[in-house]
Short mmCIF file of C-alpha atoms in Angstrom, two decimals:
data_model
loop_
_atom_site.label_atom_id
_atom_site.label_comp_id
_atom_site.label_asym_id
_atom_site.label_seq_id
_atom_site.Cartn_x
_atom_site.Cartn_y
_atom_site.Cartn_z
CA MET A 452 -29.08 170.58 15.70
CA SER A 453 -29.19 174.17 14.63
CA VAL A 454 -31.44 176.96 15.18
CA ALA A 455 -32.77 179.23 12.32
CA THR A 456 -34.04 182.87 13.37
CA PHE A 457 -36.32 184.91 10.90
CA GLY A 458 -37.22 188.44 12.26
CA THR A 459 -36.54 189.85 16.05
CA PRO A 460 -38.71 188.20 18.40
CA PRO A 461 -39.28 190.08 21.72
CA ALA A 462 -36.48 190.00 24.13
CA SER A 463 -38.86 188.61 26.91
CA PRO A 464 -41.91 186.80 25.64
CA ARG A 465 -45.06 186.43 27.81
CA CYS A 466 -45.76 183.45 25.86
CA SER A 467 -43.55 180.47 23.75
CA LEU A 468 -45.93 178.80 21.38
CA VAL A 469 -44.06 175.41 20.63
CA ILE A 470 -45.12 173.97 17.16
CA PRO A 471 -43.93 170.33 15.66
CA LEU A 472 -43.83 170.06 12.21
CA TYR A 473 -44.18 166.81 10.47
CA GLY A 474 -45.75 165.77 7.01
CA ARG A 475 -47.88 168.97 6.28
CA LEU A 476 -44.86 171.63 6.32
CA ASP A 477 -46.84 174.05 4.29
CA PHE A 478 -49.06 174.51 7.42
CA LEU A 479 -45.94 176.42 8.78
CA ARG A 480 -47.48 179.57 5.98
CA TYR A 481 -51.09 178.81 6.73
CA GLN A 482 -50.64 179.39 10.74
CA LEU A 483 -47.95 182.55 10.07
CA ALA A 484 -50.54 184.12 7.67
CA LEU A 485 -53.09 184.23 9.99
CA PHE A 486 -50.86 185.05 13.27
CA SER A 487 -49.82 188.27 10.92
CA ALA A 488 -52.98 189.49 11.94
CA GLY A 489 -51.71 190.27 15.09
CA GLY A 490 -52.33 189.52 18.74
CA LEU A 491 -48.68 187.79 18.91
CA GLU A 492 -46.32 191.07 19.87
CA GLN A 493 -45.70 189.47 23.05
CA ASP A 494 -44.99 186.06 22.45
CA GLU A 495 -42.47 183.85 20.20
CA ILE A 496 -43.57 181.39 17.64
CA LEU A 497 -41.52 178.23 18.07
CA TYR A 498 -41.45 175.78 15.16
CA VAL A 499 -39.35 172.45 15.41
CA LEU A 500 -38.93 170.23 12.44
CA ASP A 501 -39.44 166.62 13.01
CA GLU A 502 -38.09 165.66 9.43
CA PRO A 503 -34.70 166.46 8.91
CA ALA A 504 -34.71 164.93 5.76
CA ARG A 505 -36.54 167.81 4.53
CA LYS A 506 -34.63 170.48 6.22
CA GLY A 507 -34.11 172.55 2.87
CA LEU A 508 -37.39 172.51 1.83
CA LEU A 509 -38.60 174.10 5.12
CA LEU A 510 -36.14 176.80 5.31
CA ASP A 511 -37.10 177.70 1.79
CA MET A 512 -40.82 177.70 2.91
CA ALA A 513 -39.71 179.83 5.75
CA HIS A 514 -37.76 182.64 4.21
CA SER A 515 -40.90 183.17 1.66
CA ALA A 516 -43.26 183.24 4.41
CA HIS A 517 -41.36 185.73 6.51
CA ALA A 518 -40.79 188.20 3.81
CA SER A 519 -44.54 187.72 3.21
CA PHE A 520 -46.27 188.27 6.55
CA GLN A 521 -43.27 189.59 8.94
CA VAL A 522 -44.01 187.90 11.41
CA PRO A 523 -40.83 186.60 13.39
CA PHE A 524 -40.17 183.30 14.28
CA ARG A 525 -37.71 180.53 14.92
CA ILE A 526 -37.12 176.77 13.64
CA ILE A 527 -35.49 174.55 15.75
CA LEU A 528 -33.69 171.63 13.48
CA PRO A 529 -32.34 168.52 15.14
CA ALA A 530 -30.26 165.89 13.56
CA GLU A 531 -32.53 163.20 13.92
CA ASN A 532 -36.98 162.51 13.95
CA ARG A 533 -37.83 162.44 17.97
CA GLY A 534 -41.53 162.09 17.47
CA PHE A 535 -44.22 164.68 18.60
CA GLY A 536 -43.96 164.36 22.94
CA PRO A 537 -39.82 164.68 22.68
CA ALA A 538 -40.01 167.54 19.63
CA SER A 539 -42.11 169.79 21.75
CA ASN A 540 -40.00 169.03 24.81
CA LEU A 541 -37.00 170.34 22.73
CA GLY A 542 -39.05 173.63 21.59
CA MET A 543 -39.88 173.84 25.80
CA GLN A 544 -36.12 173.88 26.57
CA HIS A 545 -35.73 176.28 23.66
CA ALA A 546 -38.77 178.61 24.92
CA GLN A 547 -37.87 181.84 27.08
CA GLY A 548 -41.60 182.84 27.95
CA ARG A 549 -43.19 182.74 31.31
CA TYR A 550 -46.19 180.26 29.39
CA VAL A 551 -45.38 177.61 27.22
CA CYS A 552 -48.34 176.56 24.37
CA PHE A 553 -47.88 173.07 23.06
CA LEU A 554 -49.47 173.80 19.51
CA ASN A 555 -50.22 171.38 16.96
CA SER A 556 -49.55 173.01 13.33
CA ASP A 557 -53.08 172.42 12.28
CA VAL A 558 -54.65 174.56 14.85
CA PHE A 559 -55.82 177.99 13.59
CA PRO A 560 -57.28 180.54 16.17
CA GLU A 561 -60.80 182.14 15.35
CA ARG A 562 -59.45 185.42 16.83
CA THR A 563 -56.33 187.50 16.92
CA ASP A 564 -57.29 187.30 21.19
CA PHE A 565 -57.04 183.55 21.28
CA PHE A 566 -53.92 183.31 23.24
CA ASP A 567 -54.57 186.38 25.55
CA THR A 568 -57.57 184.94 26.75
CA LEU A 569 -55.42 181.62 27.55
CA VAL A 570 -53.32 183.19 29.29
CA ARG A 571 -55.71 185.30 31.06
CA ALA A 572 -57.64 182.35 32.30
CA LEU A 573 -54.09 180.76 34.19
CA GLU A 574 -53.78 184.62 35.80
CA ALA A 575 -56.94 184.34 36.94
CA ASP A 576 -56.83 181.33 39.00
CA PRO A 577 -53.77 179.75 40.39
CA GLY A 578 -55.43 176.71 40.84
CA LEU A 579 -55.47 175.82 37.43
CA GLY A 580 -52.78 173.92 36.10
CA VAL A 581 -53.34 173.73 32.34
CA VAL A 582 -56.13 175.23 29.93
CA GLY A 583 -56.96 174.52 26.24
CA GLY A 584 -58.90 176.08 23.30
CA LEU A 585 -62.08 175.00 22.57
CA LEU A 586 -61.21 173.49 19.13
CA LEU A 587 -63.64 173.04 15.96
CA PHE A 588 -64.46 171.29 12.97
CA ALA A 589 -64.53 173.20 9.71
CA ASP A 590 -68.23 173.38 10.16
CA SER A 591 -67.91 174.38 13.59
CA SER A 592 -68.53 171.20 15.56
CA VAL A 593 -66.99 170.24 18.57
CA GLN A 594 -63.54 168.23 17.97
CA HIS A 595 -62.18 168.83 21.66
CA ALA A 596 -64.10 170.63 24.35
CA SER A 597 -62.70 168.53 27.09
CA MET A 598 -61.30 165.28 27.53
CA ASP A 599 -62.61 162.27 29.55
CA TYR A 600 -61.73 158.44 30.08
CA GLU A 601 -63.45 155.70 29.23
CA ALA A 602 -63.24 152.40 30.10
CA LEU A 603 -62.94 149.30 27.29
CA PRO A 604 -63.84 146.14 28.28
CA GLN A 605 -62.44 144.30 25.04
CA PHE A 606 -58.68 145.38 26.98
CA GLY A 607 -59.06 144.68 30.12
CA ASP A 608 -60.89 147.55 31.66
CA TRP A 609 -58.19 150.10 30.55
CA LEU A 610 -59.08 153.66 30.48
CA PHE A 611 -58.58 155.58 27.00
CA PRO A 612 -59.21 158.98 26.70
CA THR A 613 -62.29 160.15 24.62
CA HIS A 614 -63.64 163.50 23.54
CA PRO A 615 -66.78 163.96 24.89
CA GLY A 616 -69.39 166.01 22.48
CA LYS A 617 -67.43 165.51 19.48
CA GLY A 618 -69.03 166.42 16.09
CA ARG A 619 -72.04 167.88 17.95
CA LEU A 620 -72.36 172.04 18.21
CA LEU A 621 -71.19 173.03 21.56
CA PRO A 622 -74.49 173.16 23.82
CA ALA A 623 -76.27 176.60 23.83
CA GLY A 624 -75.48 178.67 27.08
CA THR A 625 -71.64 177.18 27.43
CA ALA A 626 -69.68 179.91 28.45
CA GLY A 627 -66.29 180.56 29.95
CA LEU A 628 -64.20 177.45 31.39
CA ILE A 629 -65.26 173.98 30.94
CA PRO A 630 -63.89 171.95 33.79
CA SER A 631 -62.24 168.74 32.78
CA PRO A 632 -60.11 165.75 33.69
CA ALA A 633 -57.46 166.13 30.84
CA ILE A 634 -56.97 168.20 27.62
CA THR A 635 -55.66 167.44 24.54
CA GLY A 636 -51.98 168.40 23.70
CA ALA A 637 -53.31 169.96 20.36
CA CYS A 638 -53.81 173.08 21.95
CA MET A 639 -52.53 173.22 25.79
CA LEU A 640 -51.12 176.41 27.59
CA LEU A 641 -49.10 176.30 31.06
CA ALA A 642 -46.38 177.95 32.85
CA ARG A 643 -43.51 177.46 31.44
CA ASP A 644 -41.77 176.76 35.09
CA LEU A 645 -44.35 173.85 35.64
CA ALA A 646 -43.69 172.32 32.07
CA MET A 647 -40.04 172.12 32.47
CA GLU A 648 -40.34 171.11 36.11
CA LEU A 649 -42.55 168.02 34.81
CA GLY A 650 -40.34 167.55 31.72
CA GLY A 651 -42.87 167.91 29.60
CA PHE A 652 -43.93 165.08 27.50
CA ASP A 653 -43.20 161.42 28.98
CA PRO A 654 -40.47 160.54 25.62
CA ASP A 655 -42.05 156.62 26.41
CA TYR A 656 -45.53 157.35 24.41
CA VAL A 657 -45.31 156.82 21.05
CA ILE A 658 -46.00 158.99 17.83
CA GLY A 659 -48.55 161.08 19.30
CA ASP A 660 -50.97 158.96 21.85
CA PHE A 661 -51.61 159.61 25.45
CA GLU A 662 -48.84 161.95 26.24
CA ASP A 663 -51.45 164.94 27.01
CA ALA A 664 -53.38 162.55 29.22
CA ASP A 665 -50.17 161.83 31.21
CA LEU A 666 -49.19 165.13 31.63
CA CYS A 667 -52.46 166.45 32.56
CA ASP A 668 -52.51 163.69 35.32
CA ARG A 669 -49.08 164.96 36.37
CA ILE A 670 -50.51 168.10 36.75
CA VAL A 671 -53.33 167.28 38.65
CA ARG A 672 -51.84 164.59 40.90
CA ARG A 673 -50.12 168.24 42.17
CA GLY A 674 -53.57 169.54 43.14
CA LEU A 675 -53.90 171.60 39.88
CA ARG A 676 -56.95 171.50 37.41
CA CYS A 677 -57.73 171.13 34.04
CA ALA A 678 -59.87 173.10 31.71
CA VAL A 679 -61.39 174.37 28.34
CA ASP A 680 -61.94 178.29 27.80
CA SER A 681 -64.99 178.35 25.54
CA ARG A 682 -63.65 181.74 24.87
CA ALA A 683 -60.74 180.86 22.85
CA ARG A 684 -61.85 179.14 19.90
CA ALA A 685 -60.05 177.59 17.22
CA TYR A 686 -60.04 175.05 14.15
CA HIS A 687 -58.35 171.96 14.29
CA LEU A 688 -57.78 169.31 11.32
CA GLU A 689 -56.99 166.42 13.05
CA ARG A 690 -54.07 164.90 12.58
CA GLN A 691 -53.65 165.96 9.28
CA SER A 692 -50.33 167.82 10.45
CA GLN A 693 -49.16 164.03 10.81
CA GLY A 694 -49.51 163.10 7.02
CA ASP A 695 -50.70 160.03 6.04
CA SER A 696 -51.83 157.85 9.13
CA ALA A 697 -53.29 154.81 7.26
CA ASN A 698 -50.02 152.87 8.57
CA ALA A 699 -50.93 149.51 9.85
CA TRP A 700 -49.21 149.97 12.64
CA ARG A 701 -50.85 152.62 14.22
CA HIS A 702 -53.28 150.84 15.76
CA ASN A 703 -50.40 148.65 17.56
CA VAL A 704 -48.42 152.26 18.83
CA THR A 705 -51.96 153.19 20.33
CA LEU A 706 -52.12 149.86 22.40
CA LEU A 707 -48.77 150.29 23.70
CA ASN A 708 -49.45 153.51 24.90
CA ALA A 709 -52.38 152.66 26.43
CA TRP A 710 -50.98 150.35 28.50
CA THR A 711 -48.14 152.55 29.46
CA PHE A 712 -50.39 155.11 30.36
CA ASN A 713 -52.66 152.81 32.56
CA ARG A 714 -49.70 151.20 34.36
CA ARG A 715 -48.76 154.36 35.53
CA LEU A 716 -52.43 154.87 36.67
CA GLY A 717 -52.29 151.76 38.35
CA ALA A 718 -49.02 152.85 40.10
CA ALA A 719 -49.97 156.15 41.26
CA ARG A 720 -53.26 154.85 42.49
CA ASP A 721 -51.88 152.09 44.55
CA ALA A 722 -48.94 154.22 46.05
CA GLY A 723 -51.75 156.50 46.93
CA ARG A 724 -53.55 153.91 49.02
CA VAL A 725 -50.07 152.65 50.48
CA LEU A 726 -49.44 156.57 51.95
CA ALA A 727 -52.91 156.75 52.99
CA ARG A 728 -52.40 153.58 55.24
CA GLU A 729 -48.95 154.92 56.68
CA PRO A 730 -48.92 156.43 60.01
CA GLY A 731 -48.85 160.08 60.91
CA ARG A 732 -50.33 160.98 56.67
#
C-alpha cells in the first residue's frame, strides 16, 4: 500500500472526508472542481482507490486535477480491491480529523457550507451520533431524506432498508434535523473516535449493501441517535460511482447481506430480552 499526497492538507483537520473510488474515477475531478469553491479549508480529503489495476490512470488524473483546482488531497492506494466497507475503513484509519465523513464519489454538495452544517449539528447535540445530508436527484426530488426498515414477507419477514419519500419533492415546511432510524453510507458524518471505537463498517457485508444500516444500528445501541440535516443538501447520482452494476449476481449478494443483517438484529434483540430478565439489571 502507498499514499500519494497532492498539496498540503491542514495539519489538524476538523473533518476527514473519506471517499472510495471505483468505476467512475473521473468523479474525483468533478468533486475537486466543486470543492475548489471553498468551504473545506479546515478539512482533509482522502480518496481510497478500490481498483488497484487503474492506479496509473488515477494518478495522472489526480495530478491534472490538482494543477487545475489547487485543492489539497491524499489518495490511499492499497494493493488489492477491498469493497466499499473495507475501503472506507482504510480511509478512516488514515484520517486525522475530529470527525470523519464517509462520502460517495457521486455526491456533490449544493453549497460550500455543506460540511460546516453537518459538523454544527453534531456539536450542538451530544445525543446525536451520526448525521447525514439531504440527498437529491438531479431534478431536486428526494433520493435520501431518511432510512427506515420494511419487512418483506417473501423473505421470511426480513427487514430491508427503505428510503421514505424517495423520488418525491421534500414536503413543504421541512427544516432542520429529520430524525431517522438510520442514514445512508453515501454521506454520514460522525466523531472519528466513535467511528474507530465501532470499527467502522463491518467487513462481513459485500459490495455496498447494509453496511450503513448495520453501523447505524450499532450507534443507536449506544444510546445515540441518527438524523438527516435538511439544511445540508447535495446531489447524489446513486450507484453511478460503482460503474456497471448490471451484474446478475447482485441480487444474490443483496440477499446474503440481508441475511447477515437480520441475523445480527435478531441476536441483539434476543440478548436484550435475556438481559432484561437478569436480576439486578
